[in-house]
């Protein structure tokens, strides 16, 4: 068995993990970061089961695959379980969840664990094209997961500050839409210049939100 596809699959997540953790003004405990990453990885398999059930349901309801509506449901499933995994991790470690920016940090780490499993599967299936697949996913799917989860984390922080669950729901809708639009663009446009440009532009706004939260104590 070749371990190269597995290693290549992990690289994008680890690269983005280093980037985001360097942006954290007060580093989180390494043990908790590992737990969040692992929770994200485990949630991938739960999501796969949920999406399989949805696909079966969608066929019965006449919802065609690779349409905006199907992408919307599938993206919503991923965002829901990534958030759920994050909530489970922090609910057991509330003493370390003490700054608004932590919502973005932990959601992004969970998202990177989730993306790592997806990347390893993609690199394994790509065979000789594993390196090219990994490179594309670094600026594509992996970045997407960090941005959609980061966006949800931003609104989650303000929902806690203002004690309004509606803000969290709004953030979930926006994160799902971001995820959906990217997936839809990937299918509609070849090469992936349009969806990649879309992500890079959106990344600027997410990083700005990150900086805003870092200033709130």
PDB file of C-alpha atoms in Angstrom:
ATOM      1  CA  UNK A   1       0.000   0.000   0.000  1.00  0.00           C
ATOM      2  CA  UNK A   2       1.326   3.440  -0.944  1.00  0.00           C
ATOM      3  CA  UNK A   3       1.042   6.072   1.747  1.00  0.00           C
ATOM      4  CA  UNK A   4       1.850   8.904  -0.653  1.00  0.00           C
ATOM      5  CA  UNK A   5      -1.807   9.719  -1.531  1.00  0.00           C
ATOM      6  CA  UNK A   6      -2.652   9.829   2.195  1.00  0.00           C
ATOM      7  CA  UNK A   7       0.250  12.161   2.927  1.00  0.00           C
ATOM      8  CA  UNK A   8      -0.624  14.369  -0.042  1.00  0.00           C
ATOM      9  CA  UNK A   9      -4.241  14.424   1.097  1.00  0.00           C
ATOM     10  CA  UNK A  10      -3.248  15.723   4.522  1.00  0.00           C
ATOM     11  CA  UNK A  11      -0.910  18.454   3.268  1.00  0.00           C
ATOM     12  CA  UNK A  12      -3.568  21.042   2.247  1.00  0.00           C
ATOM     13  CA  UNK A  13      -5.299  20.799   5.636  1.00  0.00           C
ATOM     14  CA  UNK A  14      -2.040  21.049   7.567  1.00  0.00           C
ATOM     15  CA  UNK A  15      -0.895  24.022   5.490  1.00  0.00           C
ATOM     16  CA  UNK A  16      -4.109  25.942   6.132  1.00  0.00           C
ATOM     17  CA  UNK A  17      -4.086  24.846   9.788  1.00  0.00           C
ATOM     18  CA  UNK A  18      -0.679  26.449  10.317  1.00  0.00           C
ATOM     19  CA  UNK A  19      -1.892  29.621   8.601  1.00  0.00           C
ATOM     20  CA  UNK A  20      -5.028  30.023  10.715  1.00  0.00           C
ATOM     21  CA  UNK A  21      -3.380  29.123  14.016  1.00  0.00           C
ATOM     22  CA  UNK A  22      -0.694  31.728  13.359  1.00  0.00           C
ATOM     23  CA  UNK A  23      -3.507  34.286  13.094  1.00  0.00           C
ATOM     24  CA  UNK A  24      -4.834  33.413  16.568  1.00  0.00           C
ATOM     25  CA  UNK A  25      -3.618  36.071  19.051  1.00  0.00           C
ATOM     26  CA  UNK A  26      -4.046  33.673  21.992  1.00  0.00           C
ATOM     27  CA  UNK A  27      -3.215  30.123  20.852  1.00  0.00           C
ATOM     28  CA  UNK A  28      -5.619  27.387  21.873  1.00  0.00           C
ATOM     29  CA  UNK A  29      -4.473  24.234  23.719  1.00  0.00           C
ATOM     30  CA  UNK A  30      -2.852  21.791  21.292  1.00  0.00           C
ATOM     31  CA  UNK A  31      -4.874  18.921  22.755  1.00  0.00           C
ATOM     32  CA  UNK A  32      -8.117  20.730  22.004  1.00  0.00           C
ATOM     33  CA  UNK A  33      -6.975  21.623  18.498  1.00  0.00           C
ATOM     34  CA  UNK A  34      -6.225  17.950  17.892  1.00  0.00           C
ATOM     35  CA  UNK A  35      -9.655  16.950  19.237  1.00  0.00           C
ATOM     36  CA  UNK A  36     -11.356  19.477  16.958  1.00  0.00           C
ATOM     37  CA  UNK A  37      -9.397  18.268  13.922  1.00  0.00           C
ATOM     38  CA  UNK A  38     -10.223  14.644  14.764  1.00  0.00           C
ATOM     39  CA  UNK A  39     -13.907  15.490  15.295  1.00  0.00           C
ATOM     40  CA  UNK A  40     -13.989  17.040  11.837  1.00  0.00           C
ATOM     41  CA  UNK A  41     -12.406  13.944  10.332  1.00  0.00           C
ATOM     42  CA  UNK A  42     -14.931  11.641  12.027  1.00  0.00           C
ATOM     43  CA  UNK A  43     -17.845  13.842  10.955  1.00  0.00           C
ATOM     44  CA  UNK A  44     -16.904  13.179   7.317  1.00  0.00           C
ATOM     45  CA  UNK A  45     -18.185   9.625   7.586  1.00  0.00           C
ATOM     46  CA  UNK A  46     -21.409  10.731   9.259  1.00  0.00           C
ATOM     47  CA  UNK A  47     -21.923  13.276   6.488  1.00  0.00           C
ATOM     48  CA  UNK A  48     -21.333  10.609   3.852  1.00  0.00           C
ATOM     49  CA  UNK A  49     -24.110   8.502   5.376  1.00  0.00           C
ATOM     50  CA  UNK A  50     -26.473  11.488   5.621  1.00  0.00           C
ATOM     51  CA  UNK A  51     -25.776  12.537   2.040  1.00  0.00           C
ATOM     52  CA  UNK A  52     -26.324   8.989   0.807  1.00  0.00           C
ATOM     53  CA  UNK A  53     -29.733   8.988   2.495  1.00  0.00           C
ATOM     54  CA  UNK A  54     -30.515  12.368   0.983  1.00  0.00           C
ATOM     55  CA  UNK A  55     -29.567  11.207  -2.512  1.00  0.00           C
ATOM     56  CA  UNK A  56     -31.924   8.265  -2.197  1.00  0.00           C
ATOM     57  CA  UNK A  57     -34.697  10.574  -0.981  1.00  0.00           C
ATOM     58  CA  UNK A  58     -33.968  13.098  -3.743  1.00  0.00           C
ATOM     59  CA  UNK A  59     -34.323  10.450  -6.458  1.00  0.00           C
ATOM     60  CA  UNK A  60     -37.752   9.507  -5.118  1.00  0.00           C
ATOM     61  CA  UNK A  61     -38.773  13.167  -5.060  1.00  0.00           C
ATOM     62  CA  UNK A  62     -37.525  13.848  -8.563  1.00  0.00           C
ATOM     63  CA  UNK A  63     -34.712  16.173  -7.508  1.00  0.00           C
ATOM     64  CA  UNK A  64     -32.006  15.854 -10.156  1.00  0.00           C
ATOM     65  CA  UNK A  65     -28.367  15.566  -9.146  1.00  0.00           C
ATOM     66  CA  UNK A  66     -25.854  18.317  -9.973  1.00  0.00           C
ATOM     67  CA  UNK A  67     -28.517  21.017  -9.744  1.00  0.00           C
ATOM     68  CA  UNK A  68     -28.403  24.073  -7.528  1.00  0.00           C
ATOM     69  CA  UNK A  69     -31.114  22.612  -5.279  1.00  0.00           C
ATOM     70  CA  UNK A  70     -29.297  19.314  -4.767  1.00  0.00           C
ATOM     71  CA  UNK A  71     -26.036  21.147  -4.086  1.00  0.00           C
ATOM     72  CA  UNK A  72     -27.882  23.329  -1.561  1.00  0.00           C
ATOM     73  CA  UNK A  73     -29.097  20.331   0.435  1.00  0.00           C
ATOM     74  CA  UNK A  74     -25.743  18.556   0.287  1.00  0.00           C
ATOM     75  CA  UNK A  75     -23.859  21.681   1.377  1.00  0.00           C
ATOM     76  CA  UNK A  76     -26.338  22.232   4.201  1.00  0.00           C
ATOM     77  CA  UNK A  77     -25.698  18.698   5.477  1.00  0.00           C
ATOM     78  CA  UNK A  78     -21.940  19.308   5.537  1.00  0.00           C
ATOM     79  CA  UNK A  79     -22.213  22.673   7.293  1.00  0.00           C
ATOM     80  CA  UNK A  80     -24.657  21.276   9.858  1.00  0.00           C
ATOM     81  CA  UNK A  81     -22.440  18.371  10.872  1.00  0.00           C
ATOM     82  CA  UNK A  82     -19.245  20.444  10.895  1.00  0.00           C
ATOM     83  CA  UNK A  83     -20.981  22.837  13.278  1.00  0.00           C
ATOM     84  CA  UNK A  84     -22.294  19.931  15.335  1.00  0.00           C
ATOM     85  CA  UNK A  85     -18.817  18.438  15.675  1.00  0.00           C
ATOM     86  CA  UNK A  86     -17.467  21.816  16.794  1.00  0.00           C
ATOM     87  CA  UNK A  87     -20.236  22.296  19.339  1.00  0.00           C
ATOM     88  CA  UNK A  88     -19.574  18.859  20.852  1.00  0.00           C
ATOM     89  CA  UNK A  89     -15.855  19.591  21.237  1.00  0.00           C
ATOM     90  CA  UNK A  90     -16.235  23.010  22.833  1.00  0.00           C
ATOM     91  CA  UNK A  91     -19.169  22.027  25.053  1.00  0.00           C
ATOM     92  CA  UNK A  92     -16.760  19.753  26.921  1.00  0.00           C
ATOM     93  CA  UNK A  93     -14.031  22.418  27.097  1.00  0.00           C
ATOM     94  CA  UNK A  94     -15.859  25.667  27.823  1.00  0.00           C
ATOM     95  CA  UNK A  95     -12.991  27.101  29.872  1.00  0.00           C
ATOM     96  CA  UNK A  96     -10.876  27.258  26.707  1.00  0.00           C
ATOM     97  CA  UNK A  97     -13.724  28.750  24.689  1.00  0.00           C
ATOM     98  CA  UNK A  98     -13.325  32.243  26.116  1.00  0.00           C
ATOM     99  CA  UNK A  99     -12.930  34.680  23.198  1.00  0.00           C
ATOM    100  CA  UNK A 100     -15.275  35.591  20.317  1.00  0.00           C
ATOM    101  CA  UNK A 101     -12.636  34.639  17.737  1.00  0.00           C
ATOM    102  CA  UNK A 102     -12.561  31.102  19.161  1.00  0.00           C
ATOM    103  CA  UNK A 103     -15.782  30.302  17.304  1.00  0.00           C
ATOM    104  CA  UNK A 104     -14.001  30.868  14.000  1.00  0.00           C
ATOM    105  CA  UNK A 105     -10.828  29.074  15.103  1.00  0.00           C
ATOM    106  CA  UNK A 106     -12.520  25.874  16.220  1.00  0.00           C
ATOM    107  CA  UNK A 107     -14.943  25.730  13.313  1.00  0.00           C
ATOM    108  CA  UNK A 108     -12.064  26.177  10.863  1.00  0.00           C
ATOM    109  CA  UNK A 109     -10.024  23.445  12.572  1.00  0.00           C
ATOM    110  CA  UNK A 110     -12.995  21.055  12.420  1.00  0.00           C
ATOM    111  CA  UNK A 111     -13.467  21.988   8.764  1.00  0.00           C
ATOM    112  CA  UNK A 112      -9.815  21.165   8.066  1.00  0.00           C
ATOM    113  CA  UNK A 113     -10.206  17.752   9.688  1.00  0.00           C
ATOM    114  CA  UNK A 114     -13.253  17.202   7.503  1.00  0.00           C
ATOM    115  CA  UNK A 115     -11.390  18.339   4.383  1.00  0.00           C
ATOM    116  CA  UNK A 116      -8.396  16.128   5.220  1.00  0.00           C
ATOM    117  CA  UNK A 117     -10.470  12.958   4.888  1.00  0.00           C
ATOM    118  CA  UNK A 118     -12.024  14.214   1.648  1.00  0.00           C
ATOM    119  CA  UNK A 119      -8.575  15.078   0.301  1.00  0.00           C
ATOM    120  CA  UNK A 120      -7.109  11.690   1.178  1.00  0.00           C
ATOM    121  CA  UNK A 121      -9.989   9.948  -0.567  1.00  0.00           C
ATOM    122  CA  UNK A 122      -9.593  12.182  -3.630  1.00  0.00           C
ATOM    123  CA  UNK A 123      -5.795  11.703  -3.770  1.00  0.00           C
ATOM    124  CA  UNK A 124      -6.170   7.936  -3.431  1.00  0.00           C
ATOM    125  CA  UNK A 125      -8.718   7.775  -6.240  1.00  0.00           C
ATOM    126  CA  UNK A 126      -6.629  10.084  -8.444  1.00  0.00           C
ATOM    127  CA  UNK A 127      -3.766   7.586  -8.729  1.00  0.00           C
ATOM    128  CA  UNK A 128      -0.909   9.122 -10.733  1.00  0.00           C
ATOM    129  CA  UNK A 129      -2.682  12.495 -10.662  1.00  0.00           C
ATOM    130  CA  UNK A 130      -2.633  12.618  -6.848  1.00  0.00           C
ATOM    131  CA  UNK A 131      -0.227  15.582  -6.712  1.00  0.00           C
ATOM    132  CA  UNK A 132      -2.265  17.641  -9.187  1.00  0.00           C
ATOM    133  CA  UNK A 133      -5.468  16.781  -7.323  1.00  0.00           C
ATOM    134  CA  UNK A 134      -3.945  17.847  -4.008  1.00  0.00           C
ATOM    135  CA  UNK A 135      -2.771  21.147  -5.474  1.00  0.00           C
ATOM    136  CA  UNK A 136      -6.214  21.933  -6.866  1.00  0.00           C
ATOM    137  CA  UNK A 137      -7.923  21.059  -3.591  1.00  0.00           C
ATOM    138  CA  UNK A 138      -5.537  23.331  -1.666  1.00  0.00           C
ATOM    139  CA  UNK A 139      -6.985  26.399  -3.377  1.00  0.00           C
ATOM    140  CA  UNK A 140     -10.379  24.829  -3.955  1.00  0.00           C
ATOM    141  CA  UNK A 141     -12.253  22.456  -1.678  1.00  0.00           C
ATOM    142  CA  UNK A 142     -10.003  22.835   1.371  1.00  0.00           C
ATOM    143  CA  UNK A 143     -10.096  26.627   1.232  1.00  0.00           C
ATOM    144  CA  UNK A 144     -13.858  26.462   0.698  1.00  0.00           C
ATOM    145  CA  UNK A 145     -14.352  24.469   3.902  1.00  0.00           C
ATOM    146  CA  UNK A 146     -12.312  26.960   5.936  1.00  0.00           C
ATOM    147  CA  UNK A 147     -14.199  29.925   4.486  1.00  0.00           C
ATOM    148  CA  UNK A 148     -17.720  28.542   4.889  1.00  0.00           C
ATOM    149  CA  UNK A 149     -16.982  27.385   8.441  1.00  0.00           C
ATOM    150  CA  UNK A 150     -15.169  30.631   9.223  1.00  0.00           C
ATOM    151  CA  UNK A 151     -18.180  32.581   8.007  1.00  0.00           C
ATOM    152  CA  UNK A 152     -20.503  30.545  10.220  1.00  0.00           C
ATOM    153  CA  UNK A 153     -18.083  31.011  13.118  1.00  0.00           C
ATOM    154  CA  UNK A 154     -18.221  34.783  12.670  1.00  0.00           C
ATOM    155  CA  UNK A 155     -22.005  34.870  12.997  1.00  0.00           C
ATOM    156  CA  UNK A 156     -21.914  32.317  15.790  1.00  0.00           C
ATOM    157  CA  UNK A 157     -19.706  34.695  17.786  1.00  0.00           C
ATOM    158  CA  UNK A 158     -22.171  37.548  17.389  1.00  0.00           C
ATOM    159  CA  UNK A 159     -25.109  35.300  18.215  1.00  0.00           C
ATOM    160  CA  UNK A 160     -23.410  34.585  21.552  1.00  0.00           C
ATOM    161  CA  UNK A 161     -22.504  38.213  22.149  1.00  0.00           C
ATOM    162  CA  UNK A 162     -25.996  39.515  21.389  1.00  0.00           C
ATOM    163  CA  UNK A 163     -27.732  36.349  22.687  1.00  0.00           C
ATOM    164  CA  UNK A 164     -29.753  35.982  19.489  1.00  0.00           C
ATOM    165  CA  UNK A 165     -29.976  32.542  17.883  1.00  0.00           C
ATOM    166  CA  UNK A 166     -31.374  34.126  14.720  1.00  0.00           C
ATOM    167  CA  UNK A 167     -27.884  35.458  13.948  1.00  0.00           C
ATOM    168  CA  UNK A 168     -26.494  31.930  14.057  1.00  0.00           C
ATOM    169  CA  UNK A 169     -29.250  30.694  11.738  1.00  0.00           C
ATOM    170  CA  UNK A 170     -28.490  33.542   9.322  1.00  0.00           C
ATOM    171  CA  UNK A 171     -24.795  32.606   9.397  1.00  0.00           C
ATOM    172  CA  UNK A 172     -25.647  28.986   8.675  1.00  0.00           C
ATOM    173  CA  UNK A 173     -27.705  30.034   5.645  1.00  0.00           C
ATOM    174  CA  UNK A 174     -24.877  32.219   4.323  1.00  0.00           C
ATOM    175  CA  UNK A 175     -22.266  29.487   4.854  1.00  0.00           C
ATOM    176  CA  UNK A 176     -24.473  26.975   3.062  1.00  0.00           C
ATOM    177  CA  UNK A 177     -25.017  29.377   0.165  1.00  0.00           C
ATOM    178  CA  UNK A 178     -21.273  30.039  -0.154  1.00  0.00           C
ATOM    179  CA  UNK A 179     -20.625  26.299  -0.216  1.00  0.00           C
ATOM    180  CA  UNK A 180     -23.428  25.719  -2.719  1.00  0.00           C
ATOM    181  CA  UNK A 181     -22.377  28.465  -5.118  1.00  0.00           C
ATOM    182  CA  UNK A 182     -18.780  27.219  -5.228  1.00  0.00           C
ATOM    183  CA  UNK A 183     -19.845  23.628  -5.920  1.00  0.00           C
ATOM    184  CA  UNK A 184     -22.259  24.809  -8.596  1.00  0.00           C
ATOM    185  CA  UNK A 185     -19.576  26.936 -10.277  1.00  0.00           C
ATOM    186  CA  UNK A 186     -17.120  24.015 -10.233  1.00  0.00           C
ATOM    187  CA  UNK A 187     -19.583  21.922 -12.240  1.00  0.00           C
ATOM    188  CA  UNK A 188     -20.558  24.716 -14.645  1.00  0.00           C
ATOM    189  CA  UNK A 189     -17.126  26.165 -15.430  1.00  0.00           C
ATOM    190  CA  UNK A 190     -14.020  24.458 -16.818  1.00  0.00           C
ATOM    191  CA  UNK A 191     -11.250  25.198 -16.072  1.00  0.00           C
ATOM    192  CA  UNK A 192     -11.869  26.225 -12.450  1.00  0.00           C
ATOM    193  CA  UNK A 193     -10.794  29.857 -12.870  1.00  0.00           C
ATOM    194  CA  UNK A 194     -14.231  31.334 -12.090  1.00  0.00           C
ATOM    195  CA  UNK A 195     -14.930  29.345  -8.887  1.00  0.00           C
ATOM    196  CA  UNK A 196     -11.356  29.818  -7.671  1.00  0.00           C
ATOM    197  CA  UNK A 197     -11.553  33.575  -8.234  1.00  0.00           C
ATOM    198  CA  UNK A 198     -14.871  33.595  -6.390  1.00  0.00           C
ATOM    199  CA  UNK A 199     -13.230  31.894  -3.394  1.00  0.00           C
ATOM    200  CA  UNK A 200     -10.206  34.182  -3.321  1.00  0.00           C
ATOM    201  CA  UNK A 201     -12.399  37.285  -3.342  1.00  0.00           C
ATOM    202  CA  UNK A 202     -14.564  35.864  -0.593  1.00  0.00           C
ATOM    203  CA  UNK A 203     -11.451  34.952   1.427  1.00  0.00           C
ATOM    204  CA  UNK A 204     -10.616  38.653   1.709  1.00  0.00           C
ATOM    205  CA  UNK A 205     -13.932  39.332   3.433  1.00  0.00           C
ATOM    206  CA  UNK A 206     -13.576  36.331   5.768  1.00  0.00           C
ATOM    207  CA  UNK A 207     -10.079  37.394   6.825  1.00  0.00           C
ATOM    208  CA  UNK A 208     -11.440  40.880   7.481  1.00  0.00           C
ATOM    209  CA  UNK A 209     -14.156  39.343   9.700  1.00  0.00           C
ATOM    210  CA  UNK A 210     -11.427  37.359  11.462  1.00  0.00           C
ATOM    211  CA  UNK A 211      -9.519  40.529  12.223  1.00  0.00           C
ATOM    212  CA  UNK A 212     -12.675  42.216  13.553  1.00  0.00           C
ATOM    213  CA  UNK A 213     -13.363  39.380  15.983  1.00  0.00           C
ATOM    214  CA  UNK A 214      -9.763  39.403  17.214  1.00  0.00           C
ATOM    215  CA  UNK A 215     -10.311  42.962  18.482  1.00  0.00           C
ATOM    216  CA  UNK A 216     -13.361  42.006  20.549  1.00  0.00           C
ATOM    217  CA  UNK A 217     -12.520  40.879  24.073  1.00  0.00           C
TER     218      UNK A 217
END
